[in-house]
Amino acid sequence: MDVMGDKATLFETGRFVQPSGEEATPDESRDEAADAVETGEAVEEMRLRLAAEAGDVEAVSVLGAMLLRRGDLDGAEPHLRAATAEGDRAAANNLGVLLHQRGYPDEAAGWWRVAAVAGSAAAAHALGRHCRECGDEPAAEYWLRQSAEQGHALGAYALADLLEHRGDAGAERWMRAAAERGHREAAYRLARALDLKDHEQGGELGECGNPSAGGSSAGSSGGRGQDGGAAVRAEAEQWYRQAAARGHRRAALHLGTILEKRGDLKEAGRWYLTSAKDGETRAACALGFLLRDAGDTENAAIWWLRAAQEGDGNAANALGALHAERGQTQTAERWYRAAMDAGDDNGAYNLALLCAEQGRTAQAEQWYRRAAYAGHREAANALAVLLLQGGDTAGAEPWFSKAAEAGSVDAAFNLGILFAGRGEEALALRWYERAAAAGHTEAALQVGIARLRDGDEQEAERHLRCAAGGGSAEAAYRLAAVLDARRPPQPAHELGEIVHEKTECEEWYERAATQGHRRAQVRVGMLAAARGDVVEAARWYRTAAEAGSRNGAFNLGLLLAREGSEPEAAVWWTRAADAGHGRAALRLALVYARRGELAEGQRWADRAVSLGPAEVAERAARLRDALREELSA
């Protein structure tokens, strides 16, 4: 970090203004000192001139410092030289400042040395920085240490910076000392160092620039106690807060990020706003996301626009997405391109998504490739899907692999599908397991099915539970079936009535049924019918039948027939038979035979023979032959 600057040297004002002999405030606080003496400055200057003319050395020194602060170098120099000649330490330091500003660093260093030897912490700091600029690090360390040990905040900071550059463990002590004395950059850097320490020890680094991230730093890992990790994070937050309160815009950004993760959105927004107003583009972008999440897209767009115009690719992407949602595709495309120009690979990916939605497949492939070659894993997965849809399996596989190896869960699942389609079940299972371990619901279902096929019911149940818990209706149905197969027969009541209590398997059947799983709906209907709830059974059978379930239609027909509604039952059996249900066809054959419509009965009997299964086909064949004989008699 740069430790010298054009205005970094300290002024001293002499004992006339500061009887204790302490040096003036640091350069970063110079504006505060100027505000303090602004009122009545003309009167004060007149008083100092009169005292100086009367031979008061302290007044001469302070008058020179006043003119130097004002920028009147020509007016200040004779006063400072006169006071220096009389041995005034503050004047020697300030003369060095003046000469440094005039462009005479070596002569300035000479006067700083005089003042530093006389005990000026400010001069020792300035001399140390001069030595570092000249490449004399041992001398720089010596003088900066002299300044720091006298309690000088800028001296402590410059020493910490020098030691940190060399990898010296003592850097943190002096950075902390500077921060404790109010140095805002030291406070910020100390907070960042604590964040890094927390990250290295297994915590969460308080990074910025990802404003949509949620959740606070929690717990600990890597062998570190939870309380220790929390203490480090709390101290880091304290230093961020101190630096932010003193106007450090990056500290305000980091503090906002910490607060947002914790859920303190109102305070986070205030710090983002403070940082953004000071020109921090990442804070403007983060504030935009905070406003968007609160439903205020108009103001979000204002802050994103400000950040995007300053080259923030994340903000440009956000603007692109906002305009895309509004159907303003040309404006969206312009902002996505701006994000690309800012070096954000998400711009190319989002532009590809936009092109794909518009059916511009060739352009979508072009932008997916650009983002994928830059390492964007989701772009690599999307490119592979696009190639696979175009029949280029060989071209798709390496992109799926690249995305999966980079951590794309969807790509790992897609590789499983790819290998399963080739009959390479072992490879498919490996990728399904990888995706399932990362929380992919459908992958967990596929692993569960594979384990069931292998006879490993325990592992199958574990994966099916994960998938069912993740919302997979098929997994809920298969889990219910596994549990159903284990269920012992229902115990009989002492009066001969079956006692029915809802079991876990029924709950999973119902969950799958409510998600639209047709076989689960039929099964829930059967369970309702078994406990005598005809209305509930009919509701589920009808739901399944109307969704296209032939078993649902057949069972609904049975229920209606038992309730005396055979004509309506025939309607549902017809639907089931037309969908290939052999038992429904046999039922229709019997219905028409009883009605005396022998030809129609024979037709449905023929259909039942062809549909099966074997038991149904045998019975249907006997009925068909009997009807044929009756028709030919």
XYZ file of C-alpha atoms in Angstrom:
633
model
C 0.000 0.000 0.000
C 1.254 3.510 -0.800
C 2.641 5.070 2.363
C 3.744 8.420 0.947
C 1.686 11.065 -0.713
C 1.833 14.668 -1.740
C 0.032 15.816 1.395
C 0.928 13.126 3.852
C 3.504 15.028 5.922
C 2.520 16.530 9.276
C 2.409 20.112 10.396
C 3.510 21.173 13.824
C 2.179 24.355 15.399
C 4.650 24.947 18.226
C 4.167 25.525 21.915
C 2.483 28.925 21.448
C -0.757 27.207 20.412
C -0.098 23.862 22.092
C 1.640 24.509 25.417
C 2.245 20.780 25.882
C 4.555 20.811 22.900
C 2.526 18.125 21.020
C 2.516 18.128 17.241
C -0.471 19.064 15.102
C -3.219 16.660 14.098
C -2.529 14.093 11.355
C -2.901 15.133 7.770
C -6.158 13.188 7.355
C -7.641 15.355 10.156
C -6.269 18.639 8.780
C -9.703 19.776 7.655
C -10.983 19.452 11.237
C -8.083 21.610 12.485
C -8.800 24.196 9.795
C -12.452 24.308 10.829
C -11.424 24.841 14.441
C -9.301 27.957 13.693
C -11.406 29.408 10.901
C -13.423 31.660 13.194
C -11.459 34.686 14.139
C -8.459 33.615 12.046
C -7.750 37.133 10.920
C -7.709 38.356 14.520
C -5.472 35.492 15.565
C -3.061 36.176 12.707
C -2.806 39.832 13.703
C -2.069 38.846 17.300
C 0.611 36.404 16.155
C 2.259 38.999 13.917
C 2.445 41.492 16.758
C 3.952 38.862 19.058
C 6.417 37.789 16.363
C 7.532 41.395 15.794
C 8.122 41.616 19.526
C 10.563 38.696 19.223
C 8.387 35.806 20.453
C 9.897 32.701 18.796
C 6.831 30.584 19.483
C 4.623 33.162 17.782
C 6.953 33.187 14.758
C 6.719 29.391 14.529
C 2.930 29.303 14.867
C 2.519 32.126 12.344
C 4.625 30.197 9.849
C 2.524 27.069 10.448
C -0.670 29.100 9.919
C 0.545 30.472 6.601
C 1.742 27.023 5.556
C -1.697 25.575 6.238
C -3.205 28.310 4.133
C -0.890 27.418 1.243
C 1.091 30.664 1.425
C 4.504 29.037 1.074
C 6.337 32.259 0.281
C 4.894 33.943 3.349
C 5.495 30.954 5.623
C 9.092 30.143 4.718
C 10.884 33.154 6.305
C 8.960 32.733 9.549
C 9.701 29.015 9.728
C 13.389 29.508 8.965
C 13.623 32.202 11.613
C 11.972 29.997 14.263
C 14.097 27.017 13.222
C 17.242 29.078 13.639
C 16.139 29.668 17.225
C 15.842 25.903 17.810
C 12.076 25.528 17.523
C 11.372 21.843 16.875
C 7.906 22.359 15.369
C 9.270 24.962 12.962
C 11.964 22.535 11.776
C 9.319 19.901 11.038
C 7.073 22.365 9.249
C 9.980 23.755 7.245
C 10.551 20.207 6.070
C 6.893 20.051 5.060
C 7.224 23.277 3.113
C 10.370 22.158 1.290
C 8.760 18.800 0.479
C 5.833 20.644 -1.058
C 8.220 22.809 -3.064
C 9.846 19.673 -4.482
C 13.047 19.525 -2.424
C 12.702 16.155 -0.624
C 16.344 15.785 0.393
C 16.514 19.235 1.992
C 13.155 18.529 3.638
C 14.566 15.293 5.063
C 17.434 17.226 6.595
C 15.089 19.445 8.589
C 12.901 16.490 9.534
C 15.992 14.792 10.896
C 16.747 17.839 13.035
C 13.185 17.852 14.401
C 13.101 14.094 14.863
C 16.340 14.078 16.853
C 14.783 16.781 19.001
C 11.878 14.407 19.738
C 9.254 15.267 17.128
C 7.110 12.204 16.430
C 5.619 13.909 13.374
C 9.068 14.580 11.930
C 10.210 11.034 12.683
C 7.162 9.757 10.766
C 7.865 12.017 7.794
C 11.544 11.097 7.787
C 10.726 7.389 7.981
C 8.435 7.637 4.996
C 11.069 9.567 3.070
C 13.622 6.846 3.811
C 11.211 4.165 2.617
C 10.608 6.061 -0.611
C 14.367 6.165 -1.107
C 14.611 2.404 -0.572
C 16.398 2.600 2.785
C 14.111 0.269 4.730
C 16.324 -0.145 7.832
C 16.407 3.643 8.317
C 12.711 3.853 7.536
C 11.924 1.246 10.181
C 14.108 3.031 12.746
C 12.417 6.414 12.347
C 8.907 5.020 11.991
C 9.425 3.004 15.162
C 10.583 6.171 16.936
C 7.390 7.893 15.856
C 5.136 4.940 16.679
C 6.606 4.428 20.131
C 5.796 8.057 20.943
C 2.119 7.272 20.278
C 1.918 8.821 16.824
C -0.999 7.251 14.893
C 0.401 7.792 11.392
C 3.811 6.585 12.528
C 2.266 3.394 13.891
C 0.319 2.868 10.677
C 3.329 3.452 8.413
C 5.428 1.091 10.548
C 2.699 -1.576 10.386
C 2.537 -1.175 6.617
C 6.293 -1.594 6.299
C 6.362 -4.661 8.536
C 3.364 -6.209 6.796
C 5.070 -5.750 3.438
C 8.003 -7.764 4.812
C 5.742 -10.417 6.347
C 6.761 -9.481 9.876
C 4.394 -10.782 12.561
C 4.788 -7.526 14.486
C 2.733 -5.677 11.873
C -0.589 -6.492 13.561
C 0.506 -4.937 16.872
C 1.253 -1.586 15.253
C -1.779 -1.713 12.969
C -3.888 -2.226 16.081
C -2.098 0.631 17.832
C -2.830 2.964 14.920
C -6.451 1.840 14.800
C -6.861 2.399 18.547
C -5.582 5.954 18.041
C -8.271 6.652 15.465
C -6.514 5.900 12.160
C -9.367 4.847 9.892
C -7.298 3.022 7.254
C -5.576 1.075 10.024
C -8.971 0.151 11.466
C -10.117 -1.045 8.041
C -6.991 -3.075 7.363
C -7.103 -4.602 10.827
C -10.706 -5.667 10.179
C -9.724 -7.222 6.849
C -6.849 -9.091 8.528
C -9.237 -10.450 11.144
C -11.648 -11.515 8.390
C -8.839 -13.352 6.635
C -7.796 -15.051 9.880
C -11.397 -16.157 10.437
C -11.571 -17.544 6.910
C -8.299 -19.433 7.245
C -9.442 -20.956 10.524
C -12.696 -22.190 9.053
C -15.081 -19.252 9.333
C -16.622 -17.082 6.656
C -14.653 -14.271 5.051
C -16.671 -11.072 4.975
C -16.325 -10.497 1.255
C -18.260 -7.803 -0.556
C -19.648 -7.556 -4.025
C -22.167 -10.339 -3.600
C -25.102 -8.457 -2.168
C -27.689 -11.084 -2.780
C -25.949 -13.462 -0.475
C -27.877 -14.293 2.709
C -27.271 -15.636 6.185
C -24.762 -14.635 8.780
C -21.427 -16.205 9.577
C -22.316 -19.177 11.679
C -20.500 -21.711 13.764
C -16.978 -22.794 13.230
C -15.002 -25.571 11.694
C -11.458 -26.666 11.151
C -10.948 -27.437 14.828
C -11.639 -23.904 16.072
C -14.082 -23.243 18.898
C -17.345 -21.581 17.964
C -16.898 -18.825 20.575
C -13.426 -18.028 19.213
C -14.709 -17.643 15.676
C -17.567 -15.449 16.842
C -15.154 -13.286 18.808
C -12.922 -12.741 15.769
C -15.915 -11.774 13.630
C -17.251 -9.459 16.326
C -13.882 -7.692 16.595
C -13.657 -7.355 12.812
C -17.121 -5.799 12.775
C -16.073 -3.371 15.519
C -13.116 -2.119 13.467
C -15.192 -1.896 10.286
C -17.687 0.162 12.224
C -14.981 2.480 13.569
C -13.451 3.027 10.137
C -16.867 3.505 8.528
C -17.859 6.049 11.142
C -14.742 8.034 10.196
C -15.743 8.072 6.528
C -13.981 4.986 5.130
C -16.217 3.979 2.250
C -14.922 0.420 1.831
C -15.338 -0.204 5.549
C -18.934 1.021 5.225
C -19.432 -1.433 2.358
C -18.091 -4.374 4.366
C -20.099 -3.369 7.417
C -23.227 -3.233 5.257
C -22.471 -6.738 3.959
C -22.068 -8.123 7.480
C -25.330 -6.536 8.595
C -27.197 -7.759 5.517
C -26.068 -11.333 6.127
C -27.251 -11.020 9.708
C -30.638 -9.749 8.558
C -30.232 -6.174 9.820
C -31.367 -4.822 6.466
C -32.290 -1.324 7.566
C -28.883 -0.588 9.084
C -27.149 -2.380 6.204
C -28.960 -0.086 3.797
C -27.772 2.994 5.702
C -24.129 1.952 5.451
C -24.474 0.962 1.792
C -25.986 4.390 1.148
C -23.135 6.135 2.998
C -20.533 4.186 1.034
C -22.340 4.636 -2.278
C -22.614 8.393 -1.806
C -18.847 8.460 -1.237
C -18.365 6.827 -4.641
C -18.075 3.106 -3.820
C -19.663 1.389 -6.819
C -19.985 -2.002 -5.121
C -22.017 -0.371 -2.363
C -24.291 1.270 -4.933
C -24.801 -2.131 -6.540
C -25.476 -3.797 -3.178
C -27.927 -1.062 -2.240
C -29.722 -1.705 -5.520
C -30.181 -5.385 -4.653
C -31.401 -4.486 -1.179
C -33.996 -2.113 -2.648
C -35.050 -4.657 -5.269
C -35.626 -7.290 -2.587
C -37.775 -4.749 -0.745
C -39.864 -4.297 -3.907
C -38.493 -0.868 -4.840
C -37.203 -1.604 -8.332
C -37.311 2.025 -9.435
C -34.782 3.205 -6.848
C -32.834 -0.015 -7.263
C -32.413 0.834 -10.941
C -31.108 4.308 -10.049
C -28.308 2.902 -7.911
C -27.526 0.113 -10.377
C -27.303 2.720 -13.119
C -24.852 4.770 -11.071
C -22.695 1.711 -10.401
C -22.924 0.402 -13.964
C -21.852 3.746 -15.395
C -18.749 3.485 -13.196
C -17.934 0.081 -14.702
C -19.561 -2.326 -12.235
C -20.427 -5.456 -14.219
C -22.673 -6.895 -11.512
C -24.836 -3.759 -11.598
C -24.946 -3.861 -15.401
C -26.159 -7.460 -15.229
C -28.818 -6.487 -12.718
C -30.037 -3.723 -15.022
C -30.101 -6.179 -17.906
C -32.200 -8.633 -15.910
C -34.564 -5.859 -14.809
C -35.184 -4.736 -18.396
C -35.510 -8.340 -19.567
C -38.255 -8.920 -16.973
C -40.039 -5.856 -18.335
C -39.818 -7.210 -21.868
C -37.341 -4.507 -22.939
C -35.004 -6.969 -24.595
C -32.935 -4.489 -26.591
C -32.111 -2.467 -23.480
C -31.425 -5.681 -21.584
C -29.022 -6.824 -24.274
C -27.218 -3.479 -24.149
C -26.625 -3.797 -20.419
C -25.536 -7.428 -20.705
C -22.962 -6.321 -23.259
C -21.860 -3.554 -20.875
C -21.357 -6.216 -18.205
C -19.184 -8.199 -20.612
C -17.156 -5.091 -21.393
C -16.629 -4.659 -17.654
C -15.121 -8.155 -17.541
C -18.126 -9.895 -15.997
C -18.634 -13.340 -17.550
C -22.220 -13.357 -16.296
C -22.929 -10.797 -19.010
C -22.172 -13.323 -21.740
C -24.149 -16.037 -19.940
C -27.195 -13.816 -19.446
C -27.022 -12.630 -23.031
C -26.974 -16.260 -24.136
C -30.060 -16.979 -22.025
C -31.803 -14.005 -23.627
C -30.941 -15.223 -27.123
C -32.082 -18.762 -26.288
C -35.457 -17.459 -25.061
C -35.858 -15.619 -28.378
C -34.979 -18.716 -30.384
C -31.650 -17.243 -31.581
C -29.874 -20.542 -31.051
C -26.685 -19.780 -32.974
C -26.110 -16.563 -31.037
C -26.977 -18.298 -27.768
C -24.332 -20.925 -28.486
C -21.790 -18.203 -29.281
C -22.306 -16.419 -25.955
C -22.506 -19.633 -23.958
C -19.146 -20.599 -25.444
C -17.612 -17.251 -24.555
C -18.704 -17.542 -20.925
C -17.843 -21.240 -20.753
C -14.311 -20.699 -22.064
C -13.913 -18.021 -19.376
C -14.739 -20.632 -16.732
C -18.456 -19.963 -16.177
C -19.668 -23.397 -15.104
C -23.401 -22.833 -15.637
C -22.658 -21.527 -19.122
C -20.688 -24.720 -19.805
C -23.671 -26.793 -18.650
C -26.115 -24.745 -20.736
C -23.851 -25.051 -23.780
C -23.750 -28.828 -23.323
C -27.554 -28.971 -23.082
C -27.828 -26.911 -26.263
C -25.412 -29.219 -28.089
C -27.228 -32.300 -26.807
C -30.555 -30.940 -28.023
C -28.931 -30.484 -31.415
C -27.828 -34.125 -31.436
C -24.154 -33.417 -30.745
C -23.643 -35.887 -27.890
C -19.880 -36.045 -28.406
C -19.622 -32.265 -28.206
C -21.877 -32.052 -25.156
C -20.055 -34.536 -22.938
C -16.779 -32.595 -22.377
C -18.708 -29.439 -21.495
C -20.880 -31.347 -19.032
C -17.692 -32.795 -17.526
C -15.997 -29.392 -17.315
C -19.029 -27.844 -15.628
C -19.459 -30.771 -13.231
C -15.802 -30.758 -12.227
C -16.137 -27.016 -11.568
C -18.983 -27.727 -9.163
C -22.151 -27.481 -11.272
C -24.699 -29.803 -9.675
C -26.973 -29.684 -12.723
C -24.088 -30.724 -14.963
C -23.310 -33.700 -12.721
C -26.952 -34.776 -12.951
C -26.967 -34.289 -16.724
C -23.859 -36.456 -17.031
C -25.772 -39.136 -15.165
C -28.591 -38.901 -17.698
C -26.086 -39.001 -20.559
C -24.356 -42.149 -19.324
C -27.640 -43.820 -18.380
C -28.842 -43.250 -21.945
C -25.778 -45.126 -23.188
C -26.394 -47.986 -20.789
C -23.304 -47.135 -18.715
C -25.131 -47.519 -15.427
C -22.068 -47.510 -13.156
C -20.842 -44.183 -14.531
C -24.348 -42.754 -14.449
C -24.754 -43.743 -10.801
C -21.427 -42.129 -9.878
C -22.540 -38.770 -11.255
C -26.042 -39.116 -9.808
C -24.478 -39.736 -6.393
C -22.268 -36.682 -6.764
C -25.233 -34.488 -7.641
C -27.357 -36.051 -4.894
C -24.646 -35.336 -2.317
C -24.910 -31.662 -3.325
C -28.664 -31.686 -2.746
C -30.023 -32.381 -6.265
C -33.505 -33.815 -5.742
C -33.889 -35.721 -9.005
C -30.385 -37.149 -8.676
C -31.260 -38.458 -5.207
C -34.349 -40.103 -6.737
C -32.249 -41.823 -9.393
C -29.789 -43.079 -6.764
C -32.703 -44.359 -4.701
C -34.143 -46.221 -7.703
C -30.726 -47.717 -8.503
C -30.266 -48.889 -4.912
C -33.726 -50.452 -4.926
C -32.786 -52.271 -8.097
C -29.617 -53.536 -6.406
C -31.559 -54.683 -3.346
C -29.983 -52.146 -0.975
C -33.231 -51.044 0.619
C -31.617 -49.085 3.450
C -29.578 -46.848 1.114
C -32.533 -46.597 -1.231
C -34.747 -45.339 1.596
C -32.149 -42.751 2.638
C -31.933 -41.258 -0.856
C -35.673 -41.469 -1.440
C -36.260 -39.565 1.777
C -33.869 -36.842 0.598
C -35.589 -36.591 -2.766
C -39.084 -36.704 -1.276
C -38.131 -34.053 1.236
C -36.866 -31.965 -1.675
C -40.289 -32.080 -3.315
C -40.106 -35.064 -5.675
C -43.558 -36.645 -5.982
C -42.079 -39.786 -7.553
C -39.664 -40.172 -4.645
C -42.503 -39.712 -2.144
C -44.499 -42.430 -3.941
C -41.570 -44.854 -4.092
C -40.676 -44.207 -0.451
C -44.287 -44.872 0.513
C -44.192 -48.124 -1.459
C -41.011 -49.225 0.350
C -42.587 -48.479 3.725
C -45.890 -50.056 2.647
C -44.161 -53.324 1.826
C -42.823 -53.505 5.387
C -46.132 -52.705 7.016
C -47.603 -55.606 9.031
C -51.285 -56.515 8.585
C -53.695 -54.243 10.399
C -54.680 -55.685 13.821
C -58.326 -56.660 14.205
C -60.556 -54.952 16.720
C -62.065 -57.189 19.413
C -65.452 -56.860 17.720
C -63.974 -57.881 14.383
C -63.579 -54.338 12.999
C -60.214 -53.307 11.540
C -58.515 -50.566 13.504
C -56.993 -48.055 11.081
C -54.432 -45.459 12.066
C -52.692 -43.366 9.432
C -49.139 -44.611 8.944
C -46.030 -42.861 7.630
C -46.355 -44.601 4.274
C -49.893 -43.234 3.873
C -48.614 -39.742 4.629
C -46.034 -40.067 1.845
C -48.667 -41.449 -0.534
C -50.847 -38.431 0.252
C -47.969 -36.010 -0.240
C -47.262 -37.507 -3.657
C -50.981 -37.528 -4.478
C -51.407 -33.857 -3.651
C -48.454 -33.139 -5.954
C -50.346 -34.774 -8.835
C -48.755 -38.241 -8.827
C -51.415 -40.423 -10.440
C -50.352 -43.811 -9.014
C -50.204 -42.248 -5.548
C -53.700 -40.836 -6.073
C -54.988 -44.306 -6.937
C -53.237 -45.771 -3.905
C -54.700 -43.117 -1.571
C -58.114 -43.892 -3.055
C -57.619 -47.601 -2.346
C -56.625 -46.889 1.253
C -59.709 -44.709 1.702
C -61.905 -47.401 0.235
C -60.352 -49.983 2.571
C -61.423 -47.958 5.596
C -64.891 -47.471 4.124
C -64.557 -43.818 3.107
C -66.264 -44.114 -0.282
C -66.501 -40.387 -0.889
C -62.788 -39.839 -0.302
C -61.920 -42.875 -2.412
C -64.102 -41.661 -5.291
C -62.500 -38.204 -5.117
C -58.974 -39.550 -5.471
C -59.938 -42.122 -8.142
C -61.687 -39.415 -10.143
C -58.691 -37.050 -9.805
C -56.348 -39.743 -11.076
C -58.710 -40.815 -13.865
C -59.190 -37.286 -15.138
C -55.401 -36.903 -15.215
C -55.185 -39.973 -17.477
C -54.740 -42.857 -15.038
C -56.354 -46.004 -16.409
C -56.166 -47.688 -12.977
C -57.922 -44.683 -11.477
C -60.680 -44.928 -14.086
C -61.065 -48.693 -13.539
C -61.241 -48.393 -9.751
C -63.681 -45.516 -9.992
C -65.851 -47.727 -12.193
C -65.726 -50.532 -9.598
C -66.717 -48.112 -6.853
C -69.617 -46.712 -8.875
C -70.823 -50.187 -9.830
C -70.862 -51.246 -6.165
C -72.906 -48.149 -5.406
C -75.440 -49.122 -8.126
C -74.269 -46.695 -10.822
C -73.308 -49.224 -13.495
C -73.998 -46.907 -16.497
C -71.564 -44.336 -15.128
C -69.162 -47.124 -14.208
C -69.238 -48.275 -17.846
C -68.178 -44.798 -18.953
C -65.023 -44.957 -16.794
C -64.315 -48.571 -17.738
C -64.510 -47.546 -21.381
C -61.950 -44.809 -20.751
C -59.694 -47.280 -18.947
C -60.074 -49.970 -21.635
C -59.335 -47.465 -24.398
C -56.108 -46.693 -22.489
C -55.175 -50.406 -22.511
C -56.654 -51.736 -19.260
C -57.573 -55.425 -19.825
C -59.725 -55.863 -16.701
C -61.778 -52.817 -17.680
C -62.377 -54.368 -21.120
C -63.495 -57.630 -19.485
C -65.884 -55.719 -17.198
C -67.382 -54.008 -20.236
C -67.792 -57.349 -21.987
C -69.736 -58.673 -18.971
C -71.891 -55.517 -18.810
C -72.880 -55.746 -22.462
C -73.457 -59.506 -22.203
C -75.881 -58.988 -19.311
C -77.671 -56.314 -21.342
C -78.055 -58.754 -24.216
C -75.764 -56.746 -26.489
C -73.810 -59.854 -27.427
C -71.882 -58.433 -30.374
C -70.627 -55.507 -28.305
C -69.812 -57.899 -25.490
C -67.838 -60.096 -27.874
C -65.917 -57.072 -29.160
C -64.829 -56.071 -25.654
C -64.001 -59.693 -24.813
C -61.702 -59.806 -27.858
C -60.114 -56.588 -26.642
C -59.590 -58.024 -23.152
C -57.903 -61.109 -24.635
C -55.443 -58.927 -26.511
C -54.761 -56.643 -23.532
C -54.288 -59.299 -20.830
C -52.830 -60.049 -18.399
C -52.888 -63.836 -18.712
C -55.604 -64.455 -16.113
C -57.835 -61.803 -17.678
C -57.111 -63.064 -21.198
C -58.134 -66.600 -20.202
C -61.430 -65.501 -18.671
C -62.125 -63.142 -21.587
C -61.462 -65.940 -24.093
C -64.036 -68.196 -22.399
C -66.573 -65.373 -22.380
C -65.849 -64.547 -26.010
C -66.316 -68.165 -27.084
C -69.601 -68.409 -25.176
C -70.894 -65.221 -26.765
C -69.809 -66.424 -30.190
C -71.710 -69.684 -29.736
C -74.746 -67.760 -28.557
C -74.595 -65.482 -31.577
C -74.242 -68.393 -34.005
C -77.029 -70.485 -32.403
